Short mmCIF file of C-alpha atoms in Angstrom, two decimals:
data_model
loop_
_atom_site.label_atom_id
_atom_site.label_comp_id
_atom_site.label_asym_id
_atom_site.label_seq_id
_atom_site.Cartn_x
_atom_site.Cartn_y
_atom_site.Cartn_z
CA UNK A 22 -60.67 52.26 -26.27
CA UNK A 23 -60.24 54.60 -29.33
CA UNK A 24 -56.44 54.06 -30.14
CA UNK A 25 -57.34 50.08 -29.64
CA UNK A 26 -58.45 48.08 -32.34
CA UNK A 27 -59.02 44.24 -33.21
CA UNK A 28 -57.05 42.06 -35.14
CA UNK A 29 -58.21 38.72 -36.48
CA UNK A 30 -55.57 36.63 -37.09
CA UNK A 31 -56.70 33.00 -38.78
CA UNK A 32 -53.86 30.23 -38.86
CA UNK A 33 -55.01 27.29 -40.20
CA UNK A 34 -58.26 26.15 -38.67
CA UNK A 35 -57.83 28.30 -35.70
CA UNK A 36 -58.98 31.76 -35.42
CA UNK A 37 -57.51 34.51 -32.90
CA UNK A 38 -58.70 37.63 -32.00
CA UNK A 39 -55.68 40.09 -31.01
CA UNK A 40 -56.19 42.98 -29.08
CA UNK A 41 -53.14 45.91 -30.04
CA UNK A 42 -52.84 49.85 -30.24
CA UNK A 43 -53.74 51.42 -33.32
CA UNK A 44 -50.27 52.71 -33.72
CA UNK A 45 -48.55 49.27 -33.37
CA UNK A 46 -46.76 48.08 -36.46
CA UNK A 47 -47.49 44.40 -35.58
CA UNK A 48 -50.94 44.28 -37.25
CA UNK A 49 -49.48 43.92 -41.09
CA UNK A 50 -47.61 40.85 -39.75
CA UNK A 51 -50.62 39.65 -38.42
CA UNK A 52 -52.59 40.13 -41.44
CA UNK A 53 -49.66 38.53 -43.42
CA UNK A 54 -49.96 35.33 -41.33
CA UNK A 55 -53.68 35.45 -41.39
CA UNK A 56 -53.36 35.18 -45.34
CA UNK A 57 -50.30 32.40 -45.03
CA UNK A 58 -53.05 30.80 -43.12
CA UNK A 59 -55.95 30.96 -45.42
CA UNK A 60 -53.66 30.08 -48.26
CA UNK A 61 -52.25 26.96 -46.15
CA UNK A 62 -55.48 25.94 -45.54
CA UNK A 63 -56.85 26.07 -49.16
CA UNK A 64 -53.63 24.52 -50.44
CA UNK A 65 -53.93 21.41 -48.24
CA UNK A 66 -57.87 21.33 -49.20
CA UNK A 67 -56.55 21.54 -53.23
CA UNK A 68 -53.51 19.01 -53.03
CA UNK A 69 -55.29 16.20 -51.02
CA UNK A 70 -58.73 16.31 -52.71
CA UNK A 71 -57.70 13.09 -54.98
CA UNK A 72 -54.88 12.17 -53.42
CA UNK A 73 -53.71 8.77 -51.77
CA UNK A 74 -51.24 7.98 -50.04
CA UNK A 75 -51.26 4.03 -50.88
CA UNK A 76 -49.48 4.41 -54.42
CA UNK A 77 -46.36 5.37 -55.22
CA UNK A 78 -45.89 9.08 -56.52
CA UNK A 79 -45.02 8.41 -60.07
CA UNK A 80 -46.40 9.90 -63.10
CA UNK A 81 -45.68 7.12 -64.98
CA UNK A 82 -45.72 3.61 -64.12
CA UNK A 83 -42.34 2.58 -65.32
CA UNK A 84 -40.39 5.78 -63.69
CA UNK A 85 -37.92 4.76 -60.82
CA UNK A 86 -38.85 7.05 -57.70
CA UNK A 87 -35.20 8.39 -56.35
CA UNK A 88 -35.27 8.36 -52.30
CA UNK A 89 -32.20 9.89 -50.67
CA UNK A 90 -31.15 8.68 -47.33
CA UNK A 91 -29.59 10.31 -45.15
CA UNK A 92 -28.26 9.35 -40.71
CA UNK A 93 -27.29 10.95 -37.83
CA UNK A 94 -25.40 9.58 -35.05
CA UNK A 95 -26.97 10.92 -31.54
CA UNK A 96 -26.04 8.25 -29.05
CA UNK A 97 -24.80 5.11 -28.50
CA UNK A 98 -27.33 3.82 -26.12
CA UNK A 99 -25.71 0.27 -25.28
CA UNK A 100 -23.53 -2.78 -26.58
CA UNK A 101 -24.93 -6.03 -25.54
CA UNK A 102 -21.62 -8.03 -26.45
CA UNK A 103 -23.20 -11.55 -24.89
CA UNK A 104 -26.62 -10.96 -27.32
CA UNK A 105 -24.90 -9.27 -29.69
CA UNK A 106 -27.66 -6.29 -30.23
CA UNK A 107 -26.37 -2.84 -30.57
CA UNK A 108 -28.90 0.15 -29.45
CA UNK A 109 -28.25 3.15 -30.73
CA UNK A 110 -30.16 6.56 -31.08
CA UNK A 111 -30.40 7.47 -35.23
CA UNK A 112 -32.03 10.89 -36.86
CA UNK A 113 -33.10 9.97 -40.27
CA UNK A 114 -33.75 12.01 -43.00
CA UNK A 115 -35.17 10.92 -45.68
CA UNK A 116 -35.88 13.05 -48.88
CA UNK A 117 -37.90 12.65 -52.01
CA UNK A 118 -40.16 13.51 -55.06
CA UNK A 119 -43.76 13.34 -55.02
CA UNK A 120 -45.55 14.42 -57.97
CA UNK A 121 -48.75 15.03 -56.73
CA UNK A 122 -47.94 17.18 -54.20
CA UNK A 123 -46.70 20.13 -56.40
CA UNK A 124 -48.02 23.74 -56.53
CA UNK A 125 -47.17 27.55 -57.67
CA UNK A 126 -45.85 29.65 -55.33
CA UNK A 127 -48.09 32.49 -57.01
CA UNK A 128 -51.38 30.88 -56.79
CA UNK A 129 -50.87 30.85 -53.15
CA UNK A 130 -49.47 34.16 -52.20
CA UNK A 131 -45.85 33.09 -52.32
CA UNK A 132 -46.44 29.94 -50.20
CA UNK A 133 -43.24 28.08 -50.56
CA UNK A 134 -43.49 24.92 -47.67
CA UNK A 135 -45.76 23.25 -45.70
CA UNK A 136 -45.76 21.16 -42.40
CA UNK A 137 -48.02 18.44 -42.53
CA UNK A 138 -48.17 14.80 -40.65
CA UNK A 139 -46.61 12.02 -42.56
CA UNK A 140 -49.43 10.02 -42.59
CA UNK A 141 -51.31 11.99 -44.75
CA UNK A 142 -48.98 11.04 -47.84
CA UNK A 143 -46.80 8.14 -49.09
CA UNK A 144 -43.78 6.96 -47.67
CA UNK A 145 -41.23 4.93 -48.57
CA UNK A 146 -41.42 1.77 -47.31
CA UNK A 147 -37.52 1.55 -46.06
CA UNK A 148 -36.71 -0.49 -42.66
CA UNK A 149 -33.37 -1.67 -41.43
CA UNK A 150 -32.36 -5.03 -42.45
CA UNK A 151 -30.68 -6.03 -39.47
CA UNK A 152 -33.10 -5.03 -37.06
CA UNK A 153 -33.41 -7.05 -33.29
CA UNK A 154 -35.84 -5.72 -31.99
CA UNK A 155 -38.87 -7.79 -30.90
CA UNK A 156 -41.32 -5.21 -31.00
CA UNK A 157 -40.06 -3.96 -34.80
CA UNK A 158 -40.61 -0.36 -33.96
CA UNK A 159 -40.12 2.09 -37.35
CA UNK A 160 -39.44 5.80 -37.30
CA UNK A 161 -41.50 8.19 -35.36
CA UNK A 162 -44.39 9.64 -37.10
CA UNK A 163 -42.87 13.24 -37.56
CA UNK A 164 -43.77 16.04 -39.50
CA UNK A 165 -42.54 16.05 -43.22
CA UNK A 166 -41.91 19.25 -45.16
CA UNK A 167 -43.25 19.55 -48.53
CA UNK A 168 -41.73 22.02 -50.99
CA UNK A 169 -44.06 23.47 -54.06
CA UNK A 170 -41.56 21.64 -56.24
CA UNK A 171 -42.93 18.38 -54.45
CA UNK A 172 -39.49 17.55 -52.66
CA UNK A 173 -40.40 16.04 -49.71
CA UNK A 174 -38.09 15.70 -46.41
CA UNK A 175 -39.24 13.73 -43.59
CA UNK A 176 -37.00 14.27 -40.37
CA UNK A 177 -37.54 11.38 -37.83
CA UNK A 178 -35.76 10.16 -34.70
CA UNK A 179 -35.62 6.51 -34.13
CA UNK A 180 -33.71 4.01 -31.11
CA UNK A 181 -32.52 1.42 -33.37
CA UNK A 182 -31.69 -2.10 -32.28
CA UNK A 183 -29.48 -3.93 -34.93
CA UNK A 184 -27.62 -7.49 -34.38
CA UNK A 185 -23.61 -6.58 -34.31
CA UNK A 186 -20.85 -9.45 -35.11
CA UNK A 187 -18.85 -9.16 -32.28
CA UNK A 188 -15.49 -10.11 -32.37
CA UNK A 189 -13.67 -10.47 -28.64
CA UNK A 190 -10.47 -12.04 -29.89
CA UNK A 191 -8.29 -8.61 -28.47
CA UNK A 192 -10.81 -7.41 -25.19
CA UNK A 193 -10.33 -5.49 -23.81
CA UNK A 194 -8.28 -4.14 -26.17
CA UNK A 195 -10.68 -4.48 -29.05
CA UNK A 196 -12.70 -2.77 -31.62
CA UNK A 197 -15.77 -3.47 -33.17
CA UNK A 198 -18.00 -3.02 -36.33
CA UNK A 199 -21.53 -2.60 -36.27
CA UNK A 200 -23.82 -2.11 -39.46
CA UNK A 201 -26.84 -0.72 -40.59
CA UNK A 202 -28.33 -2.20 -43.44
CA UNK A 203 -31.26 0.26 -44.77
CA UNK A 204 -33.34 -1.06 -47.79
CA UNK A 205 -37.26 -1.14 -49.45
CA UNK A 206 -39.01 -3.99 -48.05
CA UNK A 207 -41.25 -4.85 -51.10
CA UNK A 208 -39.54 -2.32 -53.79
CA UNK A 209 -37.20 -3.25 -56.18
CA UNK A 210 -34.58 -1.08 -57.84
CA UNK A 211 -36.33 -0.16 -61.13
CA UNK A 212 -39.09 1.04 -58.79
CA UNK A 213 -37.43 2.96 -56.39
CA UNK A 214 -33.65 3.70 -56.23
CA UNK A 215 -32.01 4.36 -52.91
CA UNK A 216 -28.86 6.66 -52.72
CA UNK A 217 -27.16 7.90 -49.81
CA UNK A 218 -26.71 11.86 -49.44
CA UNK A 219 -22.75 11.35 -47.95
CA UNK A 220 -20.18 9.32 -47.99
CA UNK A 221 -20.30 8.72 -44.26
CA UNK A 222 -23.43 9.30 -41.83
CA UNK A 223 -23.03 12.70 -39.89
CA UNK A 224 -20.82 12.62 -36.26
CA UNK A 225 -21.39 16.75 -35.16
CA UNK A 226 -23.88 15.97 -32.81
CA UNK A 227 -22.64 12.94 -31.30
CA UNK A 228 -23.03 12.24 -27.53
CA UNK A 229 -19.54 10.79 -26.31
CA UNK A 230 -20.18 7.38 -24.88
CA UNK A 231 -18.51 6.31 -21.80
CA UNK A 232 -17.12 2.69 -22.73
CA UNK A 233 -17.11 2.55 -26.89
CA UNK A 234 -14.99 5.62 -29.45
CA UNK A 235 -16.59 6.45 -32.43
CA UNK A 236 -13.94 5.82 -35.44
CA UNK A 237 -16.26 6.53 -38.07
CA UNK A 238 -19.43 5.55 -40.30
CA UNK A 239 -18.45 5.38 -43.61
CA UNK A 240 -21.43 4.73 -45.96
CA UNK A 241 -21.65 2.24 -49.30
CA UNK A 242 -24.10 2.01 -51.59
CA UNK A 243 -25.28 -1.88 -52.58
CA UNK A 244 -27.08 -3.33 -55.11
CA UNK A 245 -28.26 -6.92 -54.59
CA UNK A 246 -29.72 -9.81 -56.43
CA UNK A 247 -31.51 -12.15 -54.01
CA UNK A 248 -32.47 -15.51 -54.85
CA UNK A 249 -36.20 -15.29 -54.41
CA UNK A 250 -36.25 -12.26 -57.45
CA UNK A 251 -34.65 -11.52 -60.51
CA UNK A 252 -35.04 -7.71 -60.07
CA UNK A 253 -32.12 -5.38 -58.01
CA UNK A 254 -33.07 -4.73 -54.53
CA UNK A 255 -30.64 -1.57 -53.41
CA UNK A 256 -29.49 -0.75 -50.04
CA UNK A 257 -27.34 1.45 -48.07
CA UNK A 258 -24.95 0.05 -45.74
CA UNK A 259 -23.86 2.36 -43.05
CA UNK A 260 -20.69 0.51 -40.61
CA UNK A 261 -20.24 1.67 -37.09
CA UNK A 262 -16.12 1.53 -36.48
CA UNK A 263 -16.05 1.43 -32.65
CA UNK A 264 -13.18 1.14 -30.29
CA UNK A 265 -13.53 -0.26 -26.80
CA UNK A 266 -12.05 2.51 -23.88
CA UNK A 267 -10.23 0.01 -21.93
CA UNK A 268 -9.19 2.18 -18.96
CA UNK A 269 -12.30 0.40 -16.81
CA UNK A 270 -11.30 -3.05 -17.56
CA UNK A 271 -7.37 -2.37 -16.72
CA UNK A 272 -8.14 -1.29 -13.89
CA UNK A 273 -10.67 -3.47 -12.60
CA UNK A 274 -9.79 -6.89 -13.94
CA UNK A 275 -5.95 -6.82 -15.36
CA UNK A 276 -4.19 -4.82 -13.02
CA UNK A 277 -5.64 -7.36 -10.08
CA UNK A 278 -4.72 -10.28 -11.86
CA UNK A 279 -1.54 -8.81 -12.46
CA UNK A 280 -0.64 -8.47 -9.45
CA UNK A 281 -2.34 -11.99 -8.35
CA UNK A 282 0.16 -13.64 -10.71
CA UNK A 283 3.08 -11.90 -9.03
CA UNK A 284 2.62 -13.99 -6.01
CA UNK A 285 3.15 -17.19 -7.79
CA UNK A 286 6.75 -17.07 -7.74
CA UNK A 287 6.67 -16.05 -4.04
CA UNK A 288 5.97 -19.42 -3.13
CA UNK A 289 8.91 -20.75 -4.22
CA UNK A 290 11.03 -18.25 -1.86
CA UNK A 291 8.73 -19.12 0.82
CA UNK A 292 10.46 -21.14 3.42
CA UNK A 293 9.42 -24.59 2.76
CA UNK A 294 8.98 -25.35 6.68
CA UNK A 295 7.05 -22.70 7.00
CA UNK A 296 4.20 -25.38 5.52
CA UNK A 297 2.00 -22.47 3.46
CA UNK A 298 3.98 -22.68 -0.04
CA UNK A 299 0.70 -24.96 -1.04
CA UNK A 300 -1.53 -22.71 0.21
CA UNK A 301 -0.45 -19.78 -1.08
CA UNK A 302 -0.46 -21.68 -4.63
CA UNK A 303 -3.64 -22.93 -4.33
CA UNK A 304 -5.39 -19.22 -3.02
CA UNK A 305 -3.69 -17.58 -6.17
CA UNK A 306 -5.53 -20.33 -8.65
CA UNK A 307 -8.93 -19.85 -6.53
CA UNK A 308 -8.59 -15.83 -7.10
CA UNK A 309 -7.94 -15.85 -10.22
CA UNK A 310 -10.53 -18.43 -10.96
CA UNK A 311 -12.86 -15.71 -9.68
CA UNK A 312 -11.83 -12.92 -12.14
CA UNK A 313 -12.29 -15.85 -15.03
CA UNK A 314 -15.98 -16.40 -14.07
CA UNK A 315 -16.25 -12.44 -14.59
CA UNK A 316 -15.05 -12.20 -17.90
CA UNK A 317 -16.87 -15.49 -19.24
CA UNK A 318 -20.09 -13.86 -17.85
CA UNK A 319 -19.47 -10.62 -20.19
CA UNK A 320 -18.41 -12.45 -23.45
CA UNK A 321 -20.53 -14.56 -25.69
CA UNK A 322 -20.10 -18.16 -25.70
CA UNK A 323 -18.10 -18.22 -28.68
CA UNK A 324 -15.05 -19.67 -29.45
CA UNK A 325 -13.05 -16.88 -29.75
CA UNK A 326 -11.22 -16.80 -26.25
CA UNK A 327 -10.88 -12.78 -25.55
CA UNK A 328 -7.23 -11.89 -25.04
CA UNK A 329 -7.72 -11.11 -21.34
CA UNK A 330 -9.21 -15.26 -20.95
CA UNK A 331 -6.17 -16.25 -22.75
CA UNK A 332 -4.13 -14.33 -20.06
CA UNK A 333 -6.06 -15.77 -17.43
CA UNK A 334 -5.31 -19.35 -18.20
CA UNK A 335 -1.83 -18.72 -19.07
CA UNK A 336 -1.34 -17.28 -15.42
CA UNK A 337 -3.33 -20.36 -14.09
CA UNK A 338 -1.60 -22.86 -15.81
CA UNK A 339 1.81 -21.43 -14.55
CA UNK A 340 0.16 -21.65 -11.20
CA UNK A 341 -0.63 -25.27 -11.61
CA UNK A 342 2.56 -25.80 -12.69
CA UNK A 343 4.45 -23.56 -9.34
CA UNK A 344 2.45 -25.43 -6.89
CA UNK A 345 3.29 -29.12 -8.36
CA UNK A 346 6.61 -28.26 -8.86
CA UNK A 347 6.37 -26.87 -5.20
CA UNK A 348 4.91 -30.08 -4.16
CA UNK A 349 7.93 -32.08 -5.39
CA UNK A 350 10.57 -29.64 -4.27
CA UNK A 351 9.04 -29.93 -0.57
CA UNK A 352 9.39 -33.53 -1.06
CA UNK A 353 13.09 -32.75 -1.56
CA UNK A 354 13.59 -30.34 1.40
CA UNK A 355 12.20 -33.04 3.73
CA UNK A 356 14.16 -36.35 2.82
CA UNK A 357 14.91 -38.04 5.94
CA UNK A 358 17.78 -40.13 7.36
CA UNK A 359 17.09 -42.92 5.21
CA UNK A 360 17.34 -41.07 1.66
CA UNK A 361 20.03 -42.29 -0.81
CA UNK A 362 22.68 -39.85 -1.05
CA UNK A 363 22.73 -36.84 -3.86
CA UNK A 364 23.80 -38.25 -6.97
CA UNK A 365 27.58 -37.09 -7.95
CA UNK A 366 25.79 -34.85 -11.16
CA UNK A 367 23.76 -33.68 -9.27
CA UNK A 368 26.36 -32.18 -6.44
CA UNK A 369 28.18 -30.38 -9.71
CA UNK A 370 25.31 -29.43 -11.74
CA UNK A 371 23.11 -28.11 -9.01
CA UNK A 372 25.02 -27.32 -5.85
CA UNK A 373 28.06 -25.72 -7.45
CA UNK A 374 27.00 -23.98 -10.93
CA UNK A 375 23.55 -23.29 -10.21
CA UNK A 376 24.06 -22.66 -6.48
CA UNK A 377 26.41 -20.05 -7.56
CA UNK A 378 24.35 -18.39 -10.56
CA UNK A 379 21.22 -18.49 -7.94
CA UNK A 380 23.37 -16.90 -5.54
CA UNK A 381 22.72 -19.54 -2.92
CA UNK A 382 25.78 -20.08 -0.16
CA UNK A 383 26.00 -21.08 3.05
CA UNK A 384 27.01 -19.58 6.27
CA UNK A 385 31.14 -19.68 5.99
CA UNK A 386 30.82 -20.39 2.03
CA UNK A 387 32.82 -17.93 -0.74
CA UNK A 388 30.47 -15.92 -2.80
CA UNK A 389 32.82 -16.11 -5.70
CA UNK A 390 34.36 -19.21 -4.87
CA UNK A 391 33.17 -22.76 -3.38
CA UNK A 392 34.93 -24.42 -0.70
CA UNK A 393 36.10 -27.50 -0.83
CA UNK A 394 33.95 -30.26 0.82
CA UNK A 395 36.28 -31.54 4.03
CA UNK A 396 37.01 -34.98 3.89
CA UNK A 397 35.80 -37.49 6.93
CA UNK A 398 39.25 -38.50 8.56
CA UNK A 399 39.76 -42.19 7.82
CA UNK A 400 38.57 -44.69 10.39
CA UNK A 401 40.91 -45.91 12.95
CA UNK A 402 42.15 -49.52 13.02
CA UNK A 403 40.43 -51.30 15.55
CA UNK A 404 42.38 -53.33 17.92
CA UNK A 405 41.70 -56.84 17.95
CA UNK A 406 40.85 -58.63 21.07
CA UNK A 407 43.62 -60.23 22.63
CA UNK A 408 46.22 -58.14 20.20
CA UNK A 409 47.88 -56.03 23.33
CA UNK A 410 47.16 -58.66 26.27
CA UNK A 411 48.82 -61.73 23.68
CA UNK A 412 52.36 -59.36 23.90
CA UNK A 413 51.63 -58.47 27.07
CA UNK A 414 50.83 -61.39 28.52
CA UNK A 415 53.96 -62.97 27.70
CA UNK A 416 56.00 -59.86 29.43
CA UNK A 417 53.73 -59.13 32.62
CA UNK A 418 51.19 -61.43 33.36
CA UNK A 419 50.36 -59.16 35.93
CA UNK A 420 48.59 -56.45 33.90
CA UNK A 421 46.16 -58.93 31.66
CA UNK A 422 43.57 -57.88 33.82
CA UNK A 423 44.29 -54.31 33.74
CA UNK A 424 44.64 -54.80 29.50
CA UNK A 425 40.64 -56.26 29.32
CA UNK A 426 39.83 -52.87 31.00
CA UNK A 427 41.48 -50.73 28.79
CA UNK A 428 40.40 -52.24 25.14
CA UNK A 429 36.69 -52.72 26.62
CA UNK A 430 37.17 -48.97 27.27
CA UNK A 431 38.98 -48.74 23.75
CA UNK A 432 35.32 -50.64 22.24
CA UNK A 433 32.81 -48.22 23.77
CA UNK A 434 35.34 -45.08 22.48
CA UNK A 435 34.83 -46.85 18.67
CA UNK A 436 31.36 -47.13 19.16
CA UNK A 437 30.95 -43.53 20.17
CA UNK A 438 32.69 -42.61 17.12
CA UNK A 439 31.02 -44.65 14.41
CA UNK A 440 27.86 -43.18 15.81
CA UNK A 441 29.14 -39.89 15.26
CA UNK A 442 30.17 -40.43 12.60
CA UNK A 443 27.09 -41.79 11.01
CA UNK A 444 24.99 -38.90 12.57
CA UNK A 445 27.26 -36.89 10.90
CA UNK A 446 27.33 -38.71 7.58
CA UNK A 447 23.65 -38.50 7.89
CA UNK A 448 23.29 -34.92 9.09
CA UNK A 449 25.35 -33.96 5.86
CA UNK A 450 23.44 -36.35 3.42
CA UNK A 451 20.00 -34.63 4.66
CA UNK A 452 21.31 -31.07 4.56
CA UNK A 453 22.73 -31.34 0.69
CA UNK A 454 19.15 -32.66 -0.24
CA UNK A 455 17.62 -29.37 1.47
CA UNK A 456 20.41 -27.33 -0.07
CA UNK A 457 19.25 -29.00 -3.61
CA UNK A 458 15.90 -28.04 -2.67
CA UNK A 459 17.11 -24.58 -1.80
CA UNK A 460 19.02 -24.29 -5.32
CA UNK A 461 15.89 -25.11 -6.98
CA UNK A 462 13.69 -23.36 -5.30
CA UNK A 463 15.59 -19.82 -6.01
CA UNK A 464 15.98 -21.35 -9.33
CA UNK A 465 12.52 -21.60 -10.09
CA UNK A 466 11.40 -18.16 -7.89
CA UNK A 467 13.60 -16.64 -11.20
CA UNK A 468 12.11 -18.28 -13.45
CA UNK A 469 8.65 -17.75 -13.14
CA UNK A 470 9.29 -14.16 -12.41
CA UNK A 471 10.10 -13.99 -15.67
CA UNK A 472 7.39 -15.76 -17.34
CA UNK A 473 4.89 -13.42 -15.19
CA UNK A 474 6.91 -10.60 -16.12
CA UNK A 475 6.93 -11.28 -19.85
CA UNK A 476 3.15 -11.93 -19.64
CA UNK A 477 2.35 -8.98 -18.30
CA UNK A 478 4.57 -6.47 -20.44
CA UNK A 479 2.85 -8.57 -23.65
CA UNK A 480 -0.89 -8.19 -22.39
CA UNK A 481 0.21 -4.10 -21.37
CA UNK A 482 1.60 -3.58 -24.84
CA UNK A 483 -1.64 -4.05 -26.37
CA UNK A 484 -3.09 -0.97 -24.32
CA UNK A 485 -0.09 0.96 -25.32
#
């Protein structure tokens, strides 16, 4: 116990007793603390004997008290784009003058700063302007450093929630600006001037947020003139520049209705006796109605229609539009017997130019060239009763009975014939209306192909 000794170390209003070897070096440090201590302890007994903390720090009355304010960006916590409420994680520092709380560094062995709660002194009253949050929760009560010059910095993490404008003409290709409006409550301006340390609030320790890329925060300096007072109320005005990462919603709600909308035109090169060119019209409009109710349960009820809704209903209407126009164009493939037949336009405009730009022929048809149509031979006199048997019948009477066999025979053959011929007549009449159906069909397959086509490139530019 002879090379041990005891060292009383006294920090603040705690005492410790430290038990070291006599030939440690540690004990000056110790005794340097212990005086830090004492003098800590007698400074905060000397600079809040007649102190309050419910005036401001001024010597005189009409001095403006200078508060500089200064954020940090930690986290964006979450974008409420329906409410419109933007929570974010914020470190602010704000820094100050008091003059009340100065000292010399000599009458206290060189103390220079002191940690002490905030409550103990005054604060400026500054809140955000903008704030949503029900419960109105301020800045953590955090230690503040006082210098012996009286300079005051008060550190303080807070989770912010401020209303945002949000503006979902372009989502998911959008981007966004959210500020943060920070301003005395019951100062004015030739009380207490507010001034922003940067230009811009500070990025470096930024936590990268999965959905929204941080742009920048500039900051700007305001000075307003409400109408209640005739005084200057100053603020700093810090905006958020975010840009929405669309990669989630491509994926999950364009690509699908992209490739939903590329099964409109299908239905057109559907067979039409098949019987499902309706129903494959009317599942596309119920799937896509689906991804619709998704997106109108993200955006607010505004009536800014977001560029992916306006897609949506573009795509739907063309639907609407395939499946009436499929509607008629069945109508067309299945004209019966007793259908006029195709108007003479019609047999040049649609069954020989646009046949051939559709690329729609026949089996024995040219693919550069259009046959001719083959004319129906030209009916056959008919014999009249009694034509043969009169000539005959004044040459051999003998064979008049013979003759009535023969044109009776002669009658059924004609009758055959014109039935054939009208089966024919109407076979051809019916398949030129299912060829015009055919024509249009392809016609409109191309068509809306397009349109779906140009949709989509316009909607994928904006990613680009």
């Amino acid at each position: 116990m002879r090379d041990t000794k005891y060292c009383i170390l006294n920090a603040g209003t705690s005492t410790q007793v430290l038990l070291i070897n006599r030939h440690c070096s540690l004990c000056p440090v110790l005794a340097c603390w212990s005086a830090h201590g004492r003098y800590a302890q007698k400074l905060l007994n000397d600079l809040f004997t007649n102190y309050t903390s419910a005036l401001r720090p001024v010597e005189e009355t009409e001095n403006i008290l200078n508060v500089t304010l200064q954020i940090t960006l930690s986290q964006i916590i979450d974008m409420d784009e329906r409410n419109q409420i933007l929570t974010a994680y914020l470190w602010i520092r704000q820094v100050w003058v008091d003059s009340y709380l100065t000292w010399s560094k000599d009458d206290y062995d060189g103390l220079d700063t002191i940690r002490i709660p905030s409550s103990y002194i005054w604060r400026p009253d500054i809140v955000l302007y903008n704030n949503a949050d029900s419960h109105f929760t301020g800045s953590m009560d955090t230690n503040v450093v006082i210098r012996h010059d009286g300079q005051i910095i008060w550190d303080s993490p807070v989770i912010t929630k401020s209303s945002c404008k949000v503006d979902v003409s372009f989502f998911p290709f959008d981007a966004q600006q959210c500020r943060f409006t920070y301003g005395s409550w019951t100062y004015n301006g030739n009380q207490m001037d507010l001034q922003n340390a940067m230009d811009h609030a500070d990025l470096a320790d930024l936590v990268e947020n999965v959905e929204w890329q941080v742009l920048g925060m500039p900051a700007k300096r305001n000075i307003i003139m409400y109408g209640c007072c005739a005084e200057p109320y100053p603020d700093v005005t810090y905006t958020l520049q975010l840009k929405r990462k669309a990669s989630f919603y491509v994926f999950n709600l364009l690509i699908p209705c992209v490739m939903i909308s590329f099964l409109a035109p299908l239905g057109f090169y559907l067979p039409a006796d098949s019987g499902e060119k309706v129903s494959l019209g009317v599942t596309v409009m119920l799937a896509l109605t689906v991804f619709q109710l998704l997106v109108a349960e993200t955006m607010p009820p505004s009536e800014n229609v977001p560029l992916i809704g306006k897609y949506y209903i573009a795509t739907m209407t063309m639907i609407t539009a395939s499946t009436a126009l499929t509607i008629f164009i069945t109508n067309i493939h299945h004209c019966g017997p007793d259908a006029k037949p195709v108007p003479k336009w019609a047999k040049i405009f649609i069954l020989q130019y646009m046949a051939r730009v559709c690329f729609v022929y026949e089996v024995g048809e040219n693919c550069m060239f259009l046959q001719p149509e083959k004319q129906d031979p030209p009916p056959q006199p008919t014999l009249r009763e009694g034509g043969v048997g009169e000539s005959r019948g004044k040459e051999e009477v003998c064979k008049i009975q013979c003759t009535c066999q023969h044109q009776q025979l002669l009658r059924n053959i004609e009758y055959i014939a014109n039935c054939y011929r009208d089966t024919r007549a109407t076979a051809k009449r019916t398949g030129e209306w299912k060829k015009v159906a055919k024509v249009l069909d392809r016609f409109f397959t191309w068509i809306f192909f397009i349109m779906v086509f140009s949709m989509s490139l316009l909607i994928m530019g904006k990613a680009i």
